[in-house]
Amino acid sequence: MLLSTAIGGGQSMERWCRGYGVSGGEEEGGNKGETMEEEERRKRKDKGRKRWAAAGGLQPPRAATNMEKQILDYTLVPAGLLLMAAYHIWLLFFILNHPNKTVIGVNAFNRRFWVSAMMEDVSKNGVLAVQTLRNNMMASTVLASTAIMLSSVMAALMASKNGDRSFGVVFGDKSALGISIKYLAILVCFLLSFLLNVQSIRYYSHASILINVPFKKMSLSPNSHHLTAEYVGTIVNNGSYFWSLGLRTFYFSIPLFLWLFGPIPMFLSCLLMVSMLYFLDITSKSIWPSGASELEENHPHNGEGSSLMV
C-alpha cells in the first residue's frame, strides 16, 4: 500500500515537472517572438522616418556635413583658380605695356641682342651659340620627360579601382566623382606641360641651324642681315616663351595636387603661389645693357610692346 502510494506520487510529480517544463518553453518562445516583433516595428519606424525626411527635403546629420564640405570645394577651388588666372592676365598686360619692368621683357630684349652678336661672326661664335641653344634644349627635354612620366602615373592611378583613393585628412568632397576630377585636372596639367616643352624644343632646334647660316657671304646688303637676325631672335624668344609656359604649368600643378587634401590647402597654395610669382616676374630695376637706349630707339619694333611676344 505504501509502495503503491509512493509510486503514484512519483508519477504525479513527474507529470507536474513535465507540464511545467513545457509551459516554460512555450513562455520563453513567446518572449523571443515578441522581441523579434519589436525589432521589426523599430526598423519600420526608422524607414518611415527616413522616407519622411527625404520627402520633406530634410537630410540626416551626416549628409548635411558632407554637403557643407562640398560647398567648400564649390567656393574655394574656383576662387583659387580665378586668382591664378587673373594674375597671369595682369602679367601679360604688364609685359606688353611695360616690358622693361618685367623679367620676361628684359630677357626677351637681351636675347635679341645676343642673337645679333652671335650672327656677326659665325665662324667664331657658331660653336658658342649652338652650345647655348643645346643647353636650353636640354632644360626643355628634362621638363618634358618629367611631365610625361607624371602623366603616366596619374593615368595609372585613375585606372586603378582597387581600394579607396581618398585621403583620411581630406576636409572636402570625398566622392568617387570628385576624386576622379582631381586626378583628371592634374593629368591635363602635366600633358599640357609636355606639349609646351615639346614646342620649345622645336623652336630651339630651328634656331640652332638658323643662327649659323653665313648670311654675310650670301648677301652684301646689311638690311637683309638685320632682318634675318630679327627673325632668328624671334625664333629663340618663342622657344623661351614656350619653356616658360611649360614651367608655369608645373607651378600650377602644385595647387591641383594639394586639392587632393582638400580645398583649403589648395586655396592657400594659390595665394602663396601668386605672391611668389610676383617677386619672380617683376623687377624694380631696369636691367638694360649699355647703349641699349639708343638701340631701342632705332629698333624697328620700337613702340610696339607686342614685339616681345611674337
PDB file of C-alpha atoms in Angstrom:
ATOM      1  CA  MET A   1       0.000   0.000   0.000  1.00  0.00           C
ATOM      2  CA  LEU A   2       2.725   2.367   0.923  1.00  0.00           C
ATOM      3  CA  LEU A   3       4.730   1.343  -2.113  1.00  0.00           C
ATOM      4  CA  SER A   4       1.815   1.975  -4.481  1.00  0.00           C
ATOM      5  CA  THR A   5       1.198   5.363  -2.871  1.00  0.00           C
ATOM      6  CA  ALA A   6       4.850   6.317  -3.344  1.00  0.00           C
ATOM      7  CA  ILE A   7       4.791   5.202  -6.961  1.00  0.00           C
ATOM      8  CA  GLY A   8       1.632   7.178  -7.650  1.00  0.00           C
ATOM      9  CA  GLY A   9       3.091  10.266  -6.008  1.00  0.00           C
ATOM     10  CA  GLY A  10       6.265   9.996  -8.118  1.00  0.00           C
ATOM     11  CA  GLN A  11       4.274   9.717 -11.302  1.00  0.00           C
ATOM     12  CA  SER A  12       2.197  12.743 -10.423  1.00  0.00           C
ATOM     13  CA  MET A  13       5.347  14.700  -9.622  1.00  0.00           C
ATOM     14  CA  GLU A  14       6.852  13.698 -12.966  1.00  0.00           C
ATOM     15  CA  ARG A  15       3.733  14.816 -14.758  1.00  0.00           C
ATOM     16  CA  TRP A  16       3.841  18.133 -12.921  1.00  0.00           C
ATOM     17  CA  CYS A  17       7.503  18.706 -13.854  1.00  0.00           C
ATOM     18  CA  ARG A  18       6.827  17.861 -17.460  1.00  0.00           C
ATOM     19  CA  GLY A  19       3.957  20.207 -17.579  1.00  0.00           C
ATOM     20  CA  TYR A  20       5.984  22.918 -16.012  1.00  0.00           C
ATOM     21  CA  GLY A  21       8.836  22.416 -18.460  1.00  0.00           C
ATOM     22  CA  VAL A  22       6.563  22.535 -21.457  1.00  0.00           C
ATOM     23  CA  SER A  23       4.813  25.647 -20.251  1.00  0.00           C
ATOM     24  CA  GLY A  24       8.219  27.303 -19.506  1.00  0.00           C
ATOM     25  CA  GLY A  25       9.494  26.574 -23.032  1.00  0.00           C
ATOM     26  CA  GLU A  26       6.333  27.944 -24.523  1.00  0.00           C
ATOM     27  CA  GLU A  27       6.672  31.067 -22.409  1.00  0.00           C
ATOM     28  CA  GLU A  28      10.318  31.524 -23.473  1.00  0.00           C
ATOM     29  CA  GLY A  29       9.446  31.082 -27.117  1.00  0.00           C
ATOM     30  CA  GLY A  30       6.720  33.685 -26.724  1.00  0.00           C
ATOM     31  CA  ASN A  31       9.190  36.177 -25.301  1.00  0.00           C
ATOM     32  CA  LYS A  32      11.538  35.648 -28.264  1.00  0.00           C
ATOM     33  CA  GLY A  33       8.700  36.167 -30.692  1.00  0.00           C
ATOM     34  CA  GLU A  34       7.737  39.427 -29.003  1.00  0.00           C
ATOM     35  CA  THR A  35      11.378  40.646 -29.173  1.00  0.00           C
ATOM     36  CA  MET A  36      11.588  39.969 -32.929  1.00  0.00           C
ATOM     37  CA  GLU A  37       8.294  41.739 -33.481  1.00  0.00           C
ATOM     38  CA  GLU A  38       9.579  44.791 -31.598  1.00  0.00           C
ATOM     39  CA  GLU A  39      12.743  44.875 -33.732  1.00  0.00           C
ATOM     40  CA  GLU A  40      10.689  44.700 -36.913  1.00  0.00           C
ATOM     41  CA  ARG A  41       8.485  47.547 -35.684  1.00  0.00           C
ATOM     42  CA  ARG A  42      11.554  49.623 -34.861  1.00  0.00           C
ATOM     43  CA  LYS A  43      13.000  49.020 -38.348  1.00  0.00           C
ATOM     44  CA  ARG A  44       9.709  50.013 -39.938  1.00  0.00           C
ATOM     45  CA  LYS A  45       9.640  53.214 -37.911  1.00  0.00           C
ATOM     46  CA  ASP A  46      13.220  54.071 -38.956  1.00  0.00           C
ATOM     47  CA  LYS A  47      12.389  53.502 -42.622  1.00  0.00           C
ATOM     48  CA  GLY A  48       9.311  55.665 -42.280  1.00  0.00           C
ATOM     49  CA  ARG A  49      11.320  58.468 -40.715  1.00  0.00           C
ATOM     50  CA  LYS A  50      13.913  58.360 -43.500  1.00  0.00           C
ATOM     51  CA  ARG A  51      11.229  58.442 -46.166  1.00  0.00           C
ATOM     52  CA  TRP A  52       9.520  61.350 -44.433  1.00  0.00           C
ATOM     53  CA  ALA A  53      12.812  63.247 -44.178  1.00  0.00           C
ATOM     54  CA  ALA A  54      13.557  62.661 -47.876  1.00  0.00           C
ATOM     55  CA  ALA A  55      10.070  63.763 -48.909  1.00  0.00           C
ATOM     56  CA  GLY A  56      10.300  66.892 -46.766  1.00  0.00           C
ATOM     57  CA  GLY A  57      13.727  67.876 -48.107  1.00  0.00           C
ATOM     58  CA  LEU A  58      15.444  67.110 -44.828  1.00  0.00           C
ATOM     59  CA  GLN A  59      18.729  65.212 -44.611  1.00  0.00           C
ATOM     60  CA  PRO A  60      20.435  63.208 -41.902  1.00  0.00           C
ATOM     61  CA  PRO A  61      23.214  64.956 -39.991  1.00  0.00           C
ATOM     62  CA  ARG A  62      25.985  63.066 -41.848  1.00  0.00           C
ATOM     63  CA  ALA A  63      24.615  64.080 -45.251  1.00  0.00           C
ATOM     64  CA  ALA A  64      24.376  67.694 -44.102  1.00  0.00           C
ATOM     65  CA  THR A  65      28.042  67.602 -43.073  1.00  0.00           C
ATOM     66  CA  ASN A  66      29.039  66.181 -46.475  1.00  0.00           C
ATOM     67  CA  MET A  67      27.111  68.937 -48.210  1.00  0.00           C
ATOM     68  CA  GLU A  68      28.918  71.580 -46.164  1.00  0.00           C
ATOM     69  CA  LYS A  69      32.256  70.058 -47.171  1.00  0.00           C
ATOM     70  CA  GLN A  70      31.246  70.072 -50.836  1.00  0.00           C
ATOM     71  CA  ILE A  71      30.337  73.751 -50.576  1.00  0.00           C
ATOM     72  CA  LEU A  72      33.990  74.455 -49.704  1.00  0.00           C
ATOM     73  CA  ASP A  73      35.026  72.790 -52.963  1.00  0.00           C
ATOM     74  CA  TYR A  74      32.447  74.814 -54.904  1.00  0.00           C
ATOM     75  CA  THR A  75      33.697  78.134 -53.488  1.00  0.00           C
ATOM     76  CA  LEU A  76      37.404  77.922 -52.607  1.00  0.00           C
ATOM     77  CA  VAL A  77      38.576  75.954 -55.662  1.00  0.00           C
ATOM     78  CA  PRO A  78      37.072  78.355 -58.274  1.00  0.00           C
ATOM     79  CA  ALA A  79      38.332  81.307 -56.204  1.00  0.00           C
ATOM     80  CA  GLY A  80      41.896  79.932 -56.265  1.00  0.00           C
ATOM     81  CA  LEU A  81      41.768  79.211 -59.992  1.00  0.00           C
ATOM     82  CA  LEU A  82      40.387  82.669 -60.755  1.00  0.00           C
ATOM     83  CA  LEU A  83      43.142  84.222 -58.655  1.00  0.00           C
ATOM     84  CA  MET A  84      45.839  82.426 -60.661  1.00  0.00           C
ATOM     85  CA  ALA A  85      44.158  83.289 -63.970  1.00  0.00           C
ATOM     86  CA  ALA A  86      43.689  86.959 -63.007  1.00  0.00           C
ATOM     87  CA  TYR A  87      47.352  87.277 -62.034  1.00  0.00           C
ATOM     88  CA  HIS A  88      48.595  85.896 -65.361  1.00  0.00           C
ATOM     89  CA  ILE A  89      46.213  88.110 -67.345  1.00  0.00           C
ATOM     90  CA  TRP A  90      47.560  91.106 -65.430  1.00  0.00           C
ATOM     91  CA  LEU A  91      51.135  89.906 -66.025  1.00  0.00           C
ATOM     92  CA  LEU A  92      50.533  89.638 -69.786  1.00  0.00           C
ATOM     93  CA  PHE A  93      49.116  93.163 -69.858  1.00  0.00           C
ATOM     94  CA  PHE A  94      52.112  94.435 -67.857  1.00  0.00           C
ATOM     95  CA  ILE A  95      54.605  92.724 -70.171  1.00  0.00           C
ATOM     96  CA  LEU A  96      53.022  94.224 -73.265  1.00  0.00           C
ATOM     97  CA  ASN A  97      52.888  97.756 -71.848  1.00  0.00           C
ATOM     98  CA  HIS A  98      55.940  97.868 -69.519  1.00  0.00           C
ATOM     99  CA  PRO A  99      58.408  95.224 -70.743  1.00  0.00           C
ATOM    100  CA  ASN A 100      61.411  96.900 -69.120  1.00  0.00           C
ATOM    101  CA  LYS A 101      59.882  96.309 -65.657  1.00  0.00           C
ATOM    102  CA  THR A 102      59.385  92.567 -66.078  1.00  0.00           C
ATOM    103  CA  VAL A 103      61.957  89.791 -66.134  1.00  0.00           C
ATOM    104  CA  ILE A 104      60.362  88.237 -69.225  1.00  0.00           C
ATOM    105  CA  GLY A 105      60.535  91.516 -71.172  1.00  0.00           C
ATOM    106  CA  VAL A 106      64.134  92.251 -70.195  1.00  0.00           C
ATOM    107  CA  ASN A 107      65.258  88.723 -71.081  1.00  0.00           C
ATOM    108  CA  ALA A 108      63.471  88.844 -74.430  1.00  0.00           C
ATOM    109  CA  PHE A 109      65.168  92.123 -75.372  1.00  0.00           C
ATOM    110  CA  ASN A 110      68.615  90.830 -74.371  1.00  0.00           C
ATOM    111  CA  ARG A 111      68.118  87.578 -76.284  1.00  0.00           C
ATOM    112  CA  ARG A 112      67.661  89.628 -79.446  1.00  0.00           C
ATOM    113  CA  PHE A 113      70.975  91.394 -78.770  1.00  0.00           C
ATOM    114  CA  TRP A 114      72.628  88.043 -78.137  1.00  0.00           C
ATOM    115  CA  VAL A 115      71.405  86.607 -81.456  1.00  0.00           C
ATOM    116  CA  SER A 116      72.649  89.684 -83.314  1.00  0.00           C
ATOM    117  CA  ALA A 117      76.069  89.391 -81.643  1.00  0.00           C
ATOM    118  CA  MET A 118      76.336  85.657 -82.427  1.00  0.00           C
ATOM    119  CA  MET A 119      75.462  86.192 -86.083  1.00  0.00           C
ATOM    120  CA  GLU A 120      78.033  88.971 -86.546  1.00  0.00           C
ATOM    121  CA  ASP A 121      80.804  86.400 -86.899  1.00  0.00           C
ATOM    122  CA  VAL A 122      79.504  82.884 -87.391  1.00  0.00           C
ATOM    123  CA  SER A 123      82.960  81.296 -87.666  1.00  0.00           C
ATOM    124  CA  LYS A 124      83.936  82.476 -84.183  1.00  0.00           C
ATOM    125  CA  ASN A 125      80.620  82.373 -82.346  1.00  0.00           C
ATOM    126  CA  GLY A 126      78.925  79.411 -84.024  1.00  0.00           C
ATOM    127  CA  VAL A 127      80.022  76.779 -81.501  1.00  0.00           C
ATOM    128  CA  LEU A 128      79.107  79.023 -78.544  1.00  0.00           C
ATOM    129  CA  ALA A 129      75.670  79.769 -79.987  1.00  0.00           C
ATOM    130  CA  VAL A 130      74.841  76.120 -80.693  1.00  0.00           C
ATOM    131  CA  GLN A 131      76.091  75.012 -77.258  1.00  0.00           C
ATOM    132  CA  THR A 132      73.941  77.649 -75.537  1.00  0.00           C
ATOM    133  CA  LEU A 133      70.850  76.630 -77.501  1.00  0.00           C
ATOM    134  CA  ARG A 134      71.599  72.969 -76.740  1.00  0.00           C
ATOM    135  CA  ASN A 135      71.654  73.723 -73.013  1.00  0.00           C
ATOM    136  CA  ASN A 136      68.248  75.375 -73.299  1.00  0.00           C
ATOM    137  CA  MET A 137      67.010  72.398 -75.294  1.00  0.00           C
ATOM    138  CA  MET A 138      68.183  70.027 -72.557  1.00  0.00           C
ATOM    139  CA  ALA A 139      66.256  72.034 -69.952  1.00  0.00           C
ATOM    140  CA  SER A 140      63.087  71.677 -72.036  1.00  0.00           C
ATOM    141  CA  THR A 141      63.773  67.978 -72.545  1.00  0.00           C
ATOM    142  CA  VAL A 142      64.056  67.368 -68.800  1.00  0.00           C
ATOM    143  CA  LEU A 143      60.740  69.124 -68.140  1.00  0.00           C
ATOM    144  CA  ALA A 144      59.020  67.286 -70.990  1.00  0.00           C
ATOM    145  CA  SER A 145      60.280  63.895 -69.767  1.00  0.00           C
ATOM    146  CA  THR A 146      59.195  64.654 -66.208  1.00  0.00           C
ATOM    147  CA  ALA A 147      55.763  65.811 -67.374  1.00  0.00           C
ATOM    148  CA  ILE A 148      55.048  62.709 -69.459  1.00  0.00           C
ATOM    149  CA  MET A 149      56.257  60.444 -66.629  1.00  0.00           C
ATOM    150  CA  LEU A 150      53.945  62.137 -64.123  1.00  0.00           C
ATOM    151  CA  SER A 151      51.110  61.944 -66.652  1.00  0.00           C
ATOM    152  CA  SER A 152      51.599  58.186 -66.840  1.00  0.00           C
ATOM    153  CA  VAL A 153      51.486  57.953 -63.042  1.00  0.00           C
ATOM    154  CA  MET A 154      48.245  59.945 -62.917  1.00  0.00           C
ATOM    155  CA  ALA A 155      46.712  57.778 -65.651  1.00  0.00           C
ATOM    156  CA  ALA A 156      47.656  54.621 -63.731  1.00  0.00           C
ATOM    157  CA  LEU A 157      46.077  55.992 -60.548  1.00  0.00           C
ATOM    158  CA  MET A 158      42.887  56.855 -62.404  1.00  0.00           C
ATOM    159  CA  ALA A 159      42.716  53.399 -63.985  1.00  0.00           C
ATOM    160  CA  SER A 160      43.184  51.571 -60.682  1.00  0.00           C
ATOM    161  CA  LYS A 161      39.860  50.798 -58.972  1.00  0.00           C
ATOM    162  CA  ASN A 162      41.107  48.800 -56.010  1.00  0.00           C
ATOM    163  CA  GLY A 163      40.643  50.445 -52.618  1.00  0.00           C
ATOM    164  CA  ASP A 164      39.722  53.933 -51.588  1.00  0.00           C
ATOM    165  CA  ARG A 165      41.855  56.567 -53.311  1.00  0.00           C
ATOM    166  CA  SER A 166      40.873  59.420 -50.976  1.00  0.00           C
ATOM    167  CA  PHE A 167      42.987  60.581 -48.065  1.00  0.00           C
ATOM    168  CA  GLY A 168      41.823  60.415 -44.469  1.00  0.00           C
ATOM    169  CA  VAL A 169      42.762  64.046 -43.722  1.00  0.00           C
ATOM    170  CA  VAL A 170      40.626  65.498 -46.512  1.00  0.00           C
ATOM    171  CA  PHE A 171      38.105  68.134 -45.414  1.00  0.00           C
ATOM    172  CA  GLY A 172      36.071  68.372 -48.587  1.00  0.00           C
ATOM    173  CA  ASP A 173      34.485  66.289 -51.291  1.00  0.00           C
ATOM    174  CA  LYS A 174      35.462  62.598 -50.904  1.00  0.00           C
ATOM    175  CA  SER A 175      33.147  61.179 -53.533  1.00  0.00           C
ATOM    176  CA  ALA A 176      34.453  58.974 -56.327  1.00  0.00           C
ATOM    177  CA  LEU A 177      33.496  61.589 -58.911  1.00  0.00           C
ATOM    178  CA  GLY A 178      35.337  64.345 -57.029  1.00  0.00           C
ATOM    179  CA  ILE A 179      38.496  62.253 -56.713  1.00  0.00           C
ATOM    180  CA  SER A 180      38.386  61.434 -60.438  1.00  0.00           C
ATOM    181  CA  ILE A 181      38.025  65.119 -61.337  1.00  0.00           C
ATOM    182  CA  LYS A 182      41.065  65.989 -59.219  1.00  0.00           C
ATOM    183  CA  TYR A 183      43.220  63.338 -60.846  1.00  0.00           C
ATOM    184  CA  LEU A 184      41.993  64.368 -64.291  1.00  0.00           C
ATOM    185  CA  ALA A 185      42.902  68.023 -63.654  1.00  0.00           C
ATOM    186  CA  ILE A 186      46.449  67.046 -62.644  1.00  0.00           C
ATOM    187  CA  LEU A 187      46.748  64.772 -65.687  1.00  0.00           C
ATOM    188  CA  VAL A 188      45.653  67.535 -68.084  1.00  0.00           C
ATOM    189  CA  CYS A 189      48.096  69.950 -66.450  1.00  0.00           C
ATOM    190  CA  PHE A 190      51.069  67.614 -66.981  1.00  0.00           C
ATOM    191  CA  LEU A 191      50.029  66.789 -70.550  1.00  0.00           C
ATOM    192  CA  LEU A 192      49.840  70.493 -71.348  1.00  0.00           C
ATOM    193  CA  SER A 193      53.303  70.973 -69.859  1.00  0.00           C
ATOM    194  CA  PHE A 194      54.640  68.173 -72.054  1.00  0.00           C
ATOM    195  CA  LEU A 195      53.199  69.745 -75.224  1.00  0.00           C
ATOM    196  CA  LEU A 196      54.544  73.203 -74.375  1.00  0.00           C
ATOM    197  CA  ASN A 197      58.050  71.899 -73.695  1.00  0.00           C
ATOM    198  CA  VAL A 198      57.998  69.911 -76.943  1.00  0.00           C
ATOM    199  CA  GLN A 199      57.208  73.131 -78.807  1.00  0.00           C
ATOM    200  CA  SER A 200      60.117  74.791 -77.018  1.00  0.00           C
ATOM    201  CA  ILE A 201      62.441  72.014 -78.215  1.00  0.00           C
ATOM    202  CA  ARG A 202      61.113  72.514 -81.748  1.00  0.00           C
ATOM    203  CA  TYR A 203      61.923  76.248 -81.789  1.00  0.00           C
ATOM    204  CA  TYR A 204      65.379  75.735 -80.287  1.00  0.00           C
ATOM    205  CA  SER A 205      66.133  73.078 -82.918  1.00  0.00           C
ATOM    206  CA  HIS A 206      65.264  75.518 -85.711  1.00  0.00           C
ATOM    207  CA  ALA A 207      67.286  78.304 -84.098  1.00  0.00           C
ATOM    208  CA  SER A 208      70.412  76.135 -83.726  1.00  0.00           C
ATOM    209  CA  ILE A 209      70.558  75.825 -87.526  1.00  0.00           C
ATOM    210  CA  LEU A 210      69.458  79.326 -88.492  1.00  0.00           C
ATOM    211  CA  ILE A 211      71.905  81.046 -86.156  1.00  0.00           C
ATOM    212  CA  ASN A 212      74.903  79.556 -88.045  1.00  0.00           C
ATOM    213  CA  VAL A 213      73.814  80.446 -91.569  1.00  0.00           C
ATOM    214  CA  PRO A 214      76.551  82.746 -93.092  1.00  0.00           C
ATOM    215  CA  PHE A 215      74.244  85.463 -94.413  1.00  0.00           C
ATOM    216  CA  LYS A 216      77.076  87.946 -94.874  1.00  0.00           C
ATOM    217  CA  LYS A 217      78.623  85.767 -97.550  1.00  0.00           C
ATOM    218  CA  MET A 218      75.289  85.185 -99.255  1.00  0.00           C
ATOM    219  CA  SER A 219      74.233  88.840 -99.424  1.00  0.00           C
ATOM    220  CA  LEU A 220      76.124  92.105 -99.119  1.00  0.00           C
ATOM    221  CA  SER A 221      73.022  94.045 -98.139  1.00  0.00           C
ATOM    222  CA  PRO A 222      73.148  94.942 -94.405  1.00  0.00           C
ATOM    223  CA  ASN A 223      69.374  95.318 -94.263  1.00  0.00           C
ATOM    224  CA  SER A 224      68.785  91.685 -95.194  1.00  0.00           C
ATOM    225  CA  HIS A 225      71.205  90.557 -92.486  1.00  0.00           C
ATOM    226  CA  HIS A 226      69.407  92.741 -89.902  1.00  0.00           C
ATOM    227  CA  LEU A 227      66.031  91.240 -90.836  1.00  0.00           C
ATOM    228  CA  THR A 228      67.467  87.735 -90.654  1.00  0.00           C
ATOM    229  CA  ALA A 229      68.863  88.386 -87.169  1.00  0.00           C
ATOM    230  CA  GLU A 230      65.447  89.664 -86.116  1.00  0.00           C
ATOM    231  CA  TYR A 231      63.808  86.520 -87.424  1.00  0.00           C
ATOM    232  CA  VAL A 232      66.246  84.222 -85.604  1.00  0.00           C
ATOM    233  CA  GLY A 233      65.812  86.304 -82.451  1.00  0.00           C
ATOM    234  CA  THR A 234      62.051  85.797 -82.727  1.00  0.00           C
ATOM    235  CA  ILE A 235      62.542  82.027 -83.038  1.00  0.00           C
ATOM    236  CA  VAL A 236      64.777  81.948 -79.944  1.00  0.00           C
ATOM    237  CA  ASN A 237      62.283  84.052 -77.985  1.00  0.00           C
ATOM    238  CA  ASN A 238      59.416  81.767 -78.971  1.00  0.00           C
ATOM    239  CA  GLY A 239      61.360  78.781 -77.650  1.00  0.00           C
ATOM    240  CA  SER A 240      61.937  80.614 -74.379  1.00  0.00           C
ATOM    241  CA  TYR A 241      58.263  81.611 -74.117  1.00  0.00           C
ATOM    242  CA  PHE A 242      57.083  78.027 -74.540  1.00  0.00           C
ATOM    243  CA  TRP A 243      59.617  76.855 -71.973  1.00  0.00           C
ATOM    244  CA  SER A 244      58.332  79.480 -69.516  1.00  0.00           C
ATOM    245  CA  LEU A 245      54.728  78.387 -70.115  1.00  0.00           C
ATOM    246  CA  GLY A 246      55.690  74.759 -69.573  1.00  0.00           C
ATOM    247  CA  LEU A 247      57.364  75.707 -66.294  1.00  0.00           C
ATOM    248  CA  ARG A 248      54.234  77.660 -65.284  1.00  0.00           C
ATOM    249  CA  THR A 249      52.124  74.547 -65.716  1.00  0.00           C
ATOM    250  CA  PHE A 250      54.414  72.773 -63.249  1.00  0.00           C
ATOM    251  CA  TYR A 251      53.812  75.626 -60.809  1.00  0.00           C
ATOM    252  CA  PHE A 252      50.091  75.342 -61.494  1.00  0.00           C
ATOM    253  CA  SER A 253      50.112  71.609 -60.728  1.00  0.00           C
ATOM    254  CA  ILE A 254      51.118  72.259 -57.093  1.00  0.00           C
ATOM    255  CA  PRO A 255      47.705  73.715 -56.069  1.00  0.00           C
ATOM    256  CA  LEU A 256      45.968  70.954 -58.022  1.00  0.00           C
ATOM    257  CA  PHE A 257      47.954  68.316 -56.160  1.00  0.00           C
ATOM    258  CA  LEU A 258      47.141  69.917 -52.806  1.00  0.00           C
ATOM    259  CA  TRP A 259      43.497  69.844 -53.849  1.00  0.00           C
ATOM    260  CA  LEU A 260      43.637  66.087 -53.140  1.00  0.00           C
ATOM    261  CA  PHE A 261      43.938  67.025 -49.448  1.00  0.00           C
ATOM    262  CA  GLY A 262      41.002  69.441 -49.576  1.00  0.00           C
ATOM    263  CA  PRO A 263      40.020  72.870 -50.945  1.00  0.00           C
ATOM    264  CA  ILE A 264      41.561  74.813 -48.054  1.00  0.00           C
ATOM    265  CA  PRO A 265      45.212  73.763 -48.774  1.00  0.00           C
ATOM    266  CA  MET A 266      44.548  74.362 -52.472  1.00  0.00           C
ATOM    267  CA  PHE A 267      43.326  77.931 -51.928  1.00  0.00           C
ATOM    268  CA  LEU A 268      46.175  78.770 -49.549  1.00  0.00           C
ATOM    269  CA  SER A 269      48.726  77.422 -52.029  1.00  0.00           C
ATOM    270  CA  CYS A 270      47.209  79.635 -54.762  1.00  0.00           C
ATOM    271  CA  LEU A 271      47.712  82.710 -52.561  1.00  0.00           C
ATOM    272  CA  LEU A 272      51.286  81.702 -51.808  1.00  0.00           C
ATOM    273  CA  MET A 273      51.991  80.895 -55.458  1.00  0.00           C
ATOM    274  CA  VAL A 274      50.751  84.267 -56.708  1.00  0.00           C
ATOM    275  CA  SER A 275      52.879  86.086 -54.125  1.00  0.00           C
ATOM    276  CA  MET A 276      55.967  84.099 -55.102  1.00  0.00           C
ATOM    277  CA  LEU A 277      55.428  84.568 -58.845  1.00  0.00           C
ATOM    278  CA  TYR A 278      55.035  88.318 -58.419  1.00  0.00           C
ATOM    279  CA  PHE A 279      58.526  88.622 -56.945  1.00  0.00           C
ATOM    280  CA  LEU A 280      59.912  86.332 -59.660  1.00  0.00           C
ATOM    281  CA  ASP A 281      58.250  88.164 -62.580  1.00  0.00           C
ATOM    282  CA  ILE A 282      58.561  91.837 -61.647  1.00  0.00           C
ATOM    283  CA  THR A 283      61.874  93.651 -61.386  1.00  0.00           C
ATOM    284  CA  SER A 284      62.242  97.027 -59.691  1.00  0.00           C
ATOM    285  CA  LYS A 285      65.324  97.951 -61.724  1.00  0.00           C
ATOM    286  CA  SER A 286      65.645  98.267 -65.470  1.00  0.00           C
ATOM    287  CA  ILE A 287      68.433  95.857 -66.416  1.00  0.00           C
ATOM    288  CA  TRP A 288      69.291  97.116 -69.903  1.00  0.00           C
ATOM    289  CA  PRO A 289      72.737  96.716 -71.449  1.00  0.00           C
ATOM    290  CA  SER A 290      74.955  99.736 -72.039  1.00  0.00           C
ATOM    291  CA  GLY A 291      73.820 101.725 -75.053  1.00  0.00           C
ATOM    292  CA  ALA A 292      70.537  99.871 -75.183  1.00  0.00           C
ATOM    293  CA  SER A 293      68.533 103.082 -75.013  1.00  0.00           C
ATOM    294  CA  GLU A 294      69.851 104.261 -78.412  1.00  0.00           C
ATOM    295  CA  LEU A 295      69.410 100.803 -79.906  1.00  0.00           C
ATOM    296  CA  GLU A 296      65.903 100.635 -78.558  1.00  0.00           C
ATOM    297  CA  GLU A 297      65.050 103.953 -80.196  1.00  0.00           C
ATOM    298  CA  ASN A 298      66.384 102.661 -83.539  1.00  0.00           C
ATOM    299  CA  HIS A 299      64.719  99.277 -83.072  1.00  0.00           C
ATOM    300  CA  PRO A 300      62.271  98.538 -85.931  1.00  0.00           C
ATOM    301  CA  HIS A 301      59.605  97.433 -83.446  1.00  0.00           C
ATOM    302  CA  ASN A 302      60.023 100.363 -81.091  1.00  0.00           C
ATOM    303  CA  GLY A 303      56.747 101.423 -79.537  1.00  0.00           C
ATOM    304  CA  GLU A 304      55.145  98.021 -80.114  1.00  0.00           C
ATOM    305  CA  GLY A 305      55.009  96.091 -76.876  1.00  0.00           C
ATOM    306  CA  SER A 306      53.678  93.070 -78.724  1.00  0.00           C
ATOM    307  CA  SER A 307      57.044  92.587 -80.479  1.00  0.00           C
ATOM    308  CA  LEU A 308      58.340  90.906 -77.333  1.00  0.00           C
ATOM    309  CA  MET A 309      55.667  88.252 -77.527  1.00  0.00           C
ATOM    310  CA  VAL A 310      55.970  87.420 -81.261  1.00  0.00           C
TER     311      VAL A 310
END
